[in-house]
PDB file of C-alpha atoms in Angstrom:
ATOM      1  CA  MET A 225     -62.102  74.337  10.592  1.00 52.00           C
ATOM      2  CA  GLU A 226     -61.268  70.784   9.538  1.00 51.00           C
ATOM      3  CA  THR A 227     -64.124  68.939   7.924  1.00 57.00           C
ATOM      4  CA  VAL A 228     -64.893  65.220   7.775  1.00 50.00           C
ATOM      5  CA  ALA A 229     -63.871  65.268   4.108  1.00 54.00           C
ATOM      6  CA  ASP A 230     -60.489  66.798   5.030  1.00 53.00           C
ATOM      7  CA  THR A 231     -59.908  64.117   7.648  1.00 51.00           C
ATOM      8  CA  THR A 232     -60.837  61.364   5.219  1.00 52.00           C
ATOM      9  CA  THR A 233     -58.506  62.784   2.563  1.00 53.00           C
ATOM     10  CA  ALA A 234     -55.631  63.035   5.038  1.00 52.00           C
ATOM     11  CA  GLN A 235     -56.165  59.436   6.176  1.00 54.00           C
ATOM     12  CA  ALA A 236     -56.198  58.228   2.592  1.00 54.00           C
ATOM     13  CA  ALA A 237     -52.966  60.106   1.823  1.00 54.00           C
ATOM     14  CA  ALA A 238     -51.139  58.774   4.888  1.00 53.00           C
ATOM     15  CA  PRO A 239     -48.850  55.814   4.089  1.00 54.00           C
ATOM     16  CA  ARG A 240     -50.178  52.501   5.282  1.00 58.00           C
ATOM     17  CA  ARG A 241     -47.966  50.595   7.649  1.00 58.00           C
ATOM     18  CA  THR A 242     -47.099  47.083   6.583  1.00 52.00           C
ATOM     19  CA  PRO A 243     -47.770  44.798   9.543  1.00 55.00           C
ATOM     20  CA  ARG A 244     -44.622  43.180  10.876  1.00 55.00           C
ATOM     21  CA  PRO A 245     -44.615  39.372  10.984  1.00 59.00           C
ATOM     22  CA  ARG A 246     -45.209  37.957  14.421  1.00 75.00           C
ATOM     23  CA  ALA A 247     -42.223  36.515  16.265  1.00 80.00           C
ATOM     24  CA  ASP A 248     -43.644  32.985  16.103  1.00 84.00           C
ATOM     25  CA  ALA A 249     -44.183  33.327  12.338  1.00 83.00           C
ATOM     26  CA  LEU A 250     -40.561  34.390  11.879  1.00 89.00           C
ATOM     27  CA  ARG A 251     -39.370  31.462  14.003  1.00 93.00           C
ATOM     28  CA  ASN A 252     -41.414  29.033  11.917  1.00 94.00           C
ATOM     29  CA  ARG A 253     -39.918  30.454   8.735  1.00 94.00           C
ATOM     30  CA  GLU A 254     -36.383  30.101  10.094  1.00 94.00           C
ATOM     31  CA  ARG A 255     -37.089  26.540  11.232  1.00 96.00           C
ATOM     32  CA  ILE A 256     -38.366  25.611   7.773  1.00 96.00           C
ATOM     33  CA  ILE A 257     -35.253  27.036   6.091  1.00 94.00           C
ATOM     34  CA  ALA A 258     -32.967  25.234   8.565  1.00 92.00           C
ATOM     35  CA  ALA A 259     -34.827  21.943   8.107  1.00 94.00           C
ATOM     36  CA  ALA A 260     -34.730  22.258   4.316  1.00 92.00           C
ATOM     37  CA  ARG A 261     -31.002  22.976   4.444  1.00 89.00           C
ATOM     38  CA  GLU A 262     -30.386  19.820   6.485  1.00 87.00           C
ATOM     39  CA  LEU A 263     -32.574  17.598   4.296  1.00 89.00           C
ATOM     40  CA  PHE A 264     -31.152  18.968   1.050  1.00 85.00           C
ATOM     41  CA  VAL A 265     -27.726  17.937   2.367  1.00 80.00           C
ATOM     42  CA  GLU A 266     -28.900  14.493   3.457  1.00 79.00           C
ATOM     43  CA  SER A 267     -31.162  13.547   0.548  1.00 80.00           C
ATOM     44  CA  GLY A 268     -30.690  16.110  -2.232  1.00 78.00           C
ATOM     45  CA  PRO A 269     -32.829  19.068  -3.340  1.00 81.00           C
ATOM     46  CA  ASP A 270     -35.747  16.874  -4.477  1.00 86.00           C
ATOM     47  CA  VAL A 271     -36.606  15.724  -0.963  1.00 90.00           C
ATOM     48  CA  PRO A 272     -40.414  15.753  -0.388  1.00 94.00           C
ATOM     49  CA  LEU A 273     -41.560  19.039   1.103  1.00 94.00           C
ATOM     50  CA  ASP A 274     -43.740  17.082   3.539  1.00 95.00           C
ATOM     51  CA  ASP A 275     -40.497  15.774   5.039  1.00 96.00           C
ATOM     52  CA  VAL A 276     -39.234  19.339   5.384  1.00 96.00           C
ATOM     53  CA  ALA A 277     -42.379  20.331   7.262  1.00 96.00           C
ATOM     54  CA  ARG A 278     -42.050  17.350   9.612  1.00 96.00           C
ATOM     55  CA  ARG A 279     -38.358  18.091  10.284  1.00 96.00           C
ATOM     56  CA  ALA A 280     -39.227  21.724  11.023  1.00 96.00           C
ATOM     57  CA  GLY A 281     -42.068  20.723  13.345  1.00 96.00           C
ATOM     58  CA  VAL A 282     -44.705  22.668  11.418  1.00 95.00           C
ATOM     59  CA  GLY A 283     -47.754  21.750   9.394  1.00 95.00           C
ATOM     60  CA  ASN A 284     -47.807  21.598   5.626  1.00 94.00           C
ATOM     61  CA  ALA A 285     -50.067  24.644   5.541  1.00 95.00           C
ATOM     62  CA  THR A 286     -47.444  26.678   7.415  1.00 95.00           C
ATOM     63  CA  LEU A 287     -44.725  25.602   4.998  1.00 95.00           C
ATOM     64  CA  TYR A 288     -46.744  26.489   1.898  1.00 95.00           C
ATOM     65  CA  ARG A 289     -47.877  29.760   3.418  1.00 94.00           C
ATOM     66  CA  ASN A 290     -44.228  30.791   3.660  1.00 95.00           C
ATOM     67  CA  PHE A 291     -42.976  29.050   0.518  1.00 95.00           C
ATOM     68  CA  PRO A 292     -45.597  28.403  -2.162  1.00 94.00           C
ATOM     69  CA  ASP A 293     -43.349  26.024  -4.116  1.00 92.00           C
ATOM     70  CA  ARG A 294     -39.986  24.257  -4.106  1.00 90.00           C
ATOM     71  CA  ALA A 295     -38.310  27.038  -6.092  1.00 89.00           C
ATOM     72  CA  ALA A 296     -39.213  29.623  -3.434  1.00 92.00           C
ATOM     73  CA  LEU A 297     -37.858  27.426  -0.641  1.00 93.00           C
ATOM     74  CA  THR A 298     -34.678  26.578  -2.546  1.00 90.00           C
ATOM     75  CA  HIS A 299     -34.126  30.300  -3.192  1.00 90.00           C
ATOM     76  CA  GLU A 300     -34.226  31.047   0.532  1.00 92.00           C
ATOM     77  CA  VAL A 301     -31.960  28.120   1.429  1.00 91.00           C
ATOM     78  CA  VAL A 302     -29.322  29.181  -1.114  1.00 89.00           C
ATOM     79  CA  LEU A 303     -29.601  32.773   0.110  1.00 91.00           C
ATOM     80  CA  ALA A 304     -29.235  31.704   3.744  1.00 91.00           C
ATOM     81  CA  VAL A 305     -26.227  29.436   3.132  1.00 90.00           C
ATOM     82  CA  THR A 306     -24.461  32.085   1.047  1.00 90.00           C
ATOM     83  CA  SER A 307     -25.089  34.822   3.602  1.00 92.00           C
ATOM     84  CA  ARG A 308     -23.964  32.655   6.538  1.00 92.00           C
ATOM     85  CA  THR A 309     -20.804  31.645   4.661  1.00 92.00           C
ATOM     86  CA  THR A 310     -19.929  35.291   4.051  1.00 94.00           C
ATOM     87  CA  ARG A 311     -20.245  35.916   7.783  1.00 95.00           C
ATOM     88  CA  ARG A 312     -17.757  33.097   8.369  1.00 95.00           C
ATOM     89  CA  VAL A 313     -15.202  35.013   6.272  1.00 94.00           C
ATOM     90  CA  GLU A 314     -15.748  38.110   8.404  1.00 94.00           C
ATOM     91  CA  GLU A 315     -15.422  36.097  11.618  1.00 96.00           C
ATOM     92  CA  ALA A 316     -12.209  34.434  10.399  1.00 96.00           C
ATOM     93  CA  VAL A 317     -10.626  37.789   9.558  1.00 95.00           C
ATOM     94  CA  ALA A 318     -11.592  39.173  12.965  1.00 96.00           C
ATOM     95  CA  ALA A 319     -10.266  36.144  14.844  1.00 96.00           C
ATOM     96  CA  GLU A 320      -6.928  35.535  13.078  1.00 96.00           C
ATOM     97  CA  THR A 321      -4.023  37.935  12.560  1.00 95.00           C
ATOM     98  CA  ASP A 322      -2.209  35.482  10.274  1.00 96.00           C
ATOM     99  CA  PRO A 323      -3.934  35.709   6.846  1.00 96.00           C
ATOM    100  CA  PHE A 324      -3.331  32.038   6.034  1.00 96.00           C
ATOM    101  CA  ALA A 325      -4.788  31.035   9.396  1.00 96.00           C
ATOM    102  CA  ALA A 326      -7.825  33.185   8.553  1.00 97.00           C
ATOM    103  CA  LEU A 327      -8.200  31.405   5.215  1.00 96.00           C
ATOM    104  CA  SER A 328      -7.917  28.017   6.905  1.00 95.00           C
ATOM    105  CA  ARG A 329     -10.444  28.973   9.546  1.00 96.00           C
ATOM    106  CA  PHE A 330     -12.889  30.100   6.866  1.00 96.00           C
ATOM    107  CA  VAL A 331     -12.503  26.917   4.797  1.00 94.00           C
ATOM    108  CA  HIS A 332     -13.354  24.716   7.771  1.00 92.00           C
ATOM    109  CA  ALA A 333     -16.249  26.978   8.802  1.00 93.00           C
ATOM    110  CA  ALA A 334     -17.634  26.940   5.258  1.00 91.00           C
ATOM    111  CA  ALA A 335     -17.659  23.139   5.401  1.00 87.00           C
ATOM    112  CA  ASP A 336     -19.793  23.325   8.535  1.00 85.00           C
ATOM    113  CA  GLU A 337     -22.228  25.517   6.609  1.00 84.00           C
ATOM    114  CA  ARG A 338     -22.629  22.659   4.073  1.00 78.00           C
ATOM    115  CA  ILE A 339     -21.629  25.002   1.239  1.00 81.00           C
ATOM    116  CA  GLY A 340     -21.061  22.030  -1.060  1.00 76.00           C
ATOM    117  CA  ALA A 341     -24.786  21.293  -0.958  1.00 70.00           C
ATOM    118  CA  LEU A 342     -25.408  24.470  -2.972  1.00 71.00           C
ATOM    119  CA  CYS A 343     -24.179  22.844  -6.203  1.00 68.00           C
ATOM    120  CA  PRO A 344     -27.034  20.362  -6.723  1.00 63.00           C
ATOM    121  CA  MET A 345     -29.505  23.047  -5.627  1.00 65.00           C
ATOM    122  CA  LEU A 346     -28.176  25.497  -8.203  1.00 64.00           C
ATOM    123  CA  SER A 347     -28.928  23.018 -10.971  1.00 62.00           C
ATOM    124  CA  GLY A 348     -32.604  23.035 -10.038  1.00 60.00           C
ATOM    125  CA  VAL A 349     -35.423  25.036 -11.575  1.00 61.00           C
ATOM    126  CA  PHE A 350     -35.275  28.443  -9.925  1.00 67.00           C
ATOM    127  CA  ASP A 351     -34.015  31.909 -10.711  1.00 79.00           C
ATOM    128  CA  ARG A 352     -30.277  31.721 -10.023  1.00 79.00           C
ATOM    129  CA  ASP A 353     -29.924  35.244 -11.440  1.00 83.00           C
ATOM    130  CA  HIS A 354     -32.296  36.785  -8.903  1.00 88.00           C
ATOM    131  CA  PRO A 355     -30.874  40.121  -7.684  1.00 92.00           C
ATOM    132  CA  ASP A 356     -30.832  38.951  -4.049  1.00 91.00           C
ATOM    133  CA  LEU A 357     -28.809  35.861  -4.919  1.00 89.00           C
ATOM    134  CA  LEU A 358     -26.409  37.759  -7.155  1.00 90.00           C
ATOM    135  CA  ALA A 359     -25.825  40.358  -4.441  1.00 94.00           C
ATOM    136  CA  GLU A 360     -25.047  37.690  -1.819  1.00 92.00           C
ATOM    137  CA  ARG A 361     -22.830  35.788  -4.244  1.00 89.00           C
ATOM    138  CA  ASP A 362     -20.877  38.958  -4.992  1.00 92.00           C
ATOM    139  CA  ARG A 363     -20.442  39.647  -1.261  1.00 94.00           C
ATOM    140  CA  LEU A 364     -19.113  36.138  -0.669  1.00 92.00           C
ATOM    141  CA  GLU A 365     -16.764  36.176  -3.654  1.00 92.00           C
ATOM    142  CA  GLU A 366     -15.392  39.596  -2.728  1.00 94.00           C
ATOM    143  CA  ALA A 367     -14.774  38.454   0.844  1.00 95.00           C
ATOM    144  CA  VAL A 368     -12.975  35.266  -0.221  1.00 94.00           C
ATOM    145  CA  GLU A 369     -10.945  37.201  -2.803  1.00 95.00           C
ATOM    146  CA  GLY A 370      -9.791  39.452   0.021  1.00 95.00           C
ATOM    147  CA  LEU A 371      -8.715  36.440   2.100  1.00 95.00           C
ATOM    148  CA  VAL A 372      -6.727  34.975  -0.790  1.00 96.00           C
ATOM    149  CA  ALA A 373      -5.112  38.290  -1.725  1.00 96.00           C
ATOM    150  CA  ARG A 374      -3.993  39.004   1.846  1.00 96.00           C
ATOM    151  CA  ALA A 375      -2.529  35.527   2.287  1.00 96.00           C
ATOM    152  CA  GLN A 376      -0.614  35.814  -0.993  1.00 96.00           C
ATOM    153  CA  SER A 377       0.638  39.317  -0.197  1.00 96.00           C
ATOM    154  CA  ALA A 378       1.970  38.033   3.115  1.00 96.00           C
ATOM    155  CA  GLY A 379       3.833  35.233   1.331  1.00 96.00           C
ATOM    156  CA  ARG A 380       1.760  32.605   3.132  1.00 95.00           C
ATOM    157  CA  LEU A 381      -0.227  31.298   0.143  1.00 95.00           C
ATOM    158  CA  ARG A 382       1.218  29.935  -3.090  1.00 94.00           C
ATOM    159  CA  THR A 383       0.869  32.388  -5.954  1.00 93.00           C
ATOM    160  CA  ASP A 384      -0.102  29.970  -8.721  1.00 94.00           C
ATOM    161  CA  ILE A 385      -3.695  29.621  -7.496  1.00 92.00           C
ATOM    162  CA  ALA A 386      -6.675  31.958  -7.568  1.00 93.00           C
ATOM    163  CA  VAL A 387      -9.870  32.318  -5.580  1.00 93.00           C
ATOM    164  CA  GLY A 388     -11.667  29.963  -7.966  1.00 91.00           C
ATOM    165  CA  ASP A 389      -9.316  27.147  -6.986  1.00 92.00           C
ATOM    166  CA  VAL A 390     -10.296  27.597  -3.352  1.00 92.00           C
ATOM    167  CA  LEU A 391     -14.017  27.659  -4.104  1.00 89.00           C
ATOM    168  CA  VAL A 392     -13.917  24.661  -6.457  1.00 88.00           C
ATOM    169  CA  ALA A 393     -11.984  22.501  -3.992  1.00 88.00           C
ATOM    170  CA  LEU A 394     -14.185  23.603  -1.115  1.00 87.00           C
ATOM    171  CA  SER A 395     -17.290  22.719  -3.106  1.00 83.00           C
ATOM    172  CA  GLN A 396     -15.974  19.325  -4.186  1.00 82.00           C
ATOM    173  CA  LEU A 397     -14.730  18.321  -0.759  1.00 83.00           C
ATOM    174  CA  THR A 398     -17.940  19.313   1.036  1.00 80.00           C
ATOM    175  CA  ARG A 399     -20.521  18.138  -1.497  1.00 74.00           C
ATOM    176  CA  PRO A 400     -22.657  15.425   0.100  1.00 63.00           C
ATOM    177  CA  LEU A 401     -23.690  12.207  -1.604  1.00 57.00           C
ATOM    178  CA  PRO A 402     -27.517  12.133  -1.877  1.00 53.00           C
ATOM    179  CA  GLY A 403     -29.137   9.453   0.216  1.00 49.00           C
ATOM    180  CA  ILE A 404     -26.318   9.300   2.760  1.00 51.00           C
ATOM    181  CA  ALA A 405     -26.760  10.868   6.181  1.00 51.00           C
ATOM    182  CA  CYS A 406     -24.108  13.586   6.363  1.00 50.00           C
ATOM    183  CA  LEU A 407     -24.708  15.166   9.746  1.00 51.00           C
ATOM    184  CA  ASP A 408     -21.271  13.899  10.881  1.00 58.00           C
ATOM    185  CA  ILE A 409     -19.469  15.265   7.836  1.00 54.00           C
ATOM    186  CA  ASP A 410     -16.438  16.482   9.779  1.00 56.00           C
ATOM    187  CA  ARG A 411     -15.381  12.863  10.399  1.00 71.00           C
ATOM    188  CA  PHE A 412     -13.579  12.901   7.022  1.00 79.00           C
ATOM    189  CA  THR A 413     -14.336  16.265   5.432  1.00 83.00           C
ATOM    190  CA  HIS A 414     -12.230  18.382   7.787  1.00 85.00           C
ATOM    191  CA  ARG A 415      -9.367  15.895   7.541  1.00 86.00           C
ATOM    192  CA  HIS A 416      -9.352  16.165   3.730  1.00 85.00           C
ATOM    193  CA  LEU A 417      -9.782  19.925   3.817  1.00 89.00           C
ATOM    194  CA  GLN A 418      -6.666  20.183   5.970  1.00 90.00           C
ATOM    195  CA  LEU A 419      -4.724  18.153   3.415  1.00 90.00           C
ATOM    196  CA  PHE A 420      -5.927  20.600   0.753  1.00 89.00           C
ATOM    197  CA  LEU A 421      -4.918  23.595   2.868  1.00 92.00           C
ATOM    198  CA  ASP A 422      -1.459  22.120   3.455  1.00 91.00           C
ATOM    199  CA  GLY A 423      -1.062  22.016  -0.326  1.00 90.00           C
ATOM    200  CA  LEU A 424      -1.978  25.707  -0.610  1.00 90.00           C
ATOM    201  CA  GLU A 425       0.635  26.966   1.812  1.00 91.00           C
ATOM    202  CA  ALA A 426       3.751  28.665   0.486  1.00 91.00           C
ATOM    203  CA  PRO A 427       6.393  27.776  -0.494  1.00 88.00           C
ATOM    204  CA  ALA A 428       4.826  25.552  -3.161  1.00 85.00           C
ATOM    205  CA  ARG A 429       6.029  21.951  -3.162  1.00 82.00           C
ATOM    206  CA  SER A 430       5.034  21.204  -6.751  1.00 84.00           C
ATOM    207  CA  GLU A 431       4.124  22.819 -10.048  1.00 86.00           C
ATOM    208  CA  LEU A 432       0.407  22.827 -10.776  1.00 84.00           C
ATOM    209  CA  PRO A 433      -0.791  21.802 -14.250  1.00 86.00           C
ATOM    210  CA  GLY A 434      -3.024  24.199 -16.167  1.00 87.00           C
ATOM    211  CA  SER A 435      -3.878  27.708 -15.055  1.00 88.00           C
ATOM    212  CA  ALA A 436      -5.418  29.171 -11.930  1.00 86.00           C
ATOM    213  CA  ALA A 437      -9.233  29.113 -11.720  1.00 85.00           C
ATOM    214  CA  THR A 438     -10.734  32.582 -11.663  1.00 84.00           C
ATOM    215  CA  LEU A 439     -14.239  33.663 -10.758  1.00 79.00           C
ATOM    216  CA  GLU A 440     -14.874  34.323 -14.460  1.00 83.00           C
ATOM    217  CA  ASN A 441     -14.044  30.660 -15.172  1.00 79.00           C
ATOM    218  CA  LEU A 442     -16.596  29.541 -12.597  1.00 76.00           C
ATOM    219  CA  ARG A 443     -19.349  31.766 -13.975  1.00 74.00           C
ATOM    220  CA  ARG A 444     -19.171  30.399 -17.514  1.00 69.00           C
ATOM    221  CA  ARG A 445     -22.103  28.122 -18.244  1.00 57.00           C
ATOM    222  CA  ASP A 446     -21.100  26.913 -21.686  1.00 48.00           C
TER     223      ASP A 446
END
């Protein structure tokens, strides 16, 4: 016969269920990340967090409950932008049979994700070597490497460039100037990106100085 002590022991041994966040709490968190992403693009990563809360339509208490400091919020914004950009690679591959067209589609989609805004954020004070960030970075780099390799194998992309060249140019051409509203970035950005893409297409029309930029080149911090 089961005793009260047995029941108590069994209850104590049973794993406790972690309560799932409410739907409205998840929406607030997503709104904060989206607002921070927009404001980091417009005004740089040092924008007041009060402005982020106002843009998201939440109170300061809600923001700090989700993100206790700027580093925590920046971490999530970088993670979100990187993850969304990787999905744009996957969508480009699924939508385009021509590998160079897939690369072009990705480059323009990455600009819409404001990927250039990651650079000033990465220079901030937060753990850029966090396992979550490294995992997402590796996913993105592997996906872009696949795009470049397929386009080169098909003879559609010049062979004297590497994936680092694509990422550097993409970053430079989409990096916003702090203090300037950049919500209409495609007015010039997509035009200049297309000029860059035209220069990538094979056959090459010129000889590039120096050597191709690899991912290892980009990861060096010295």
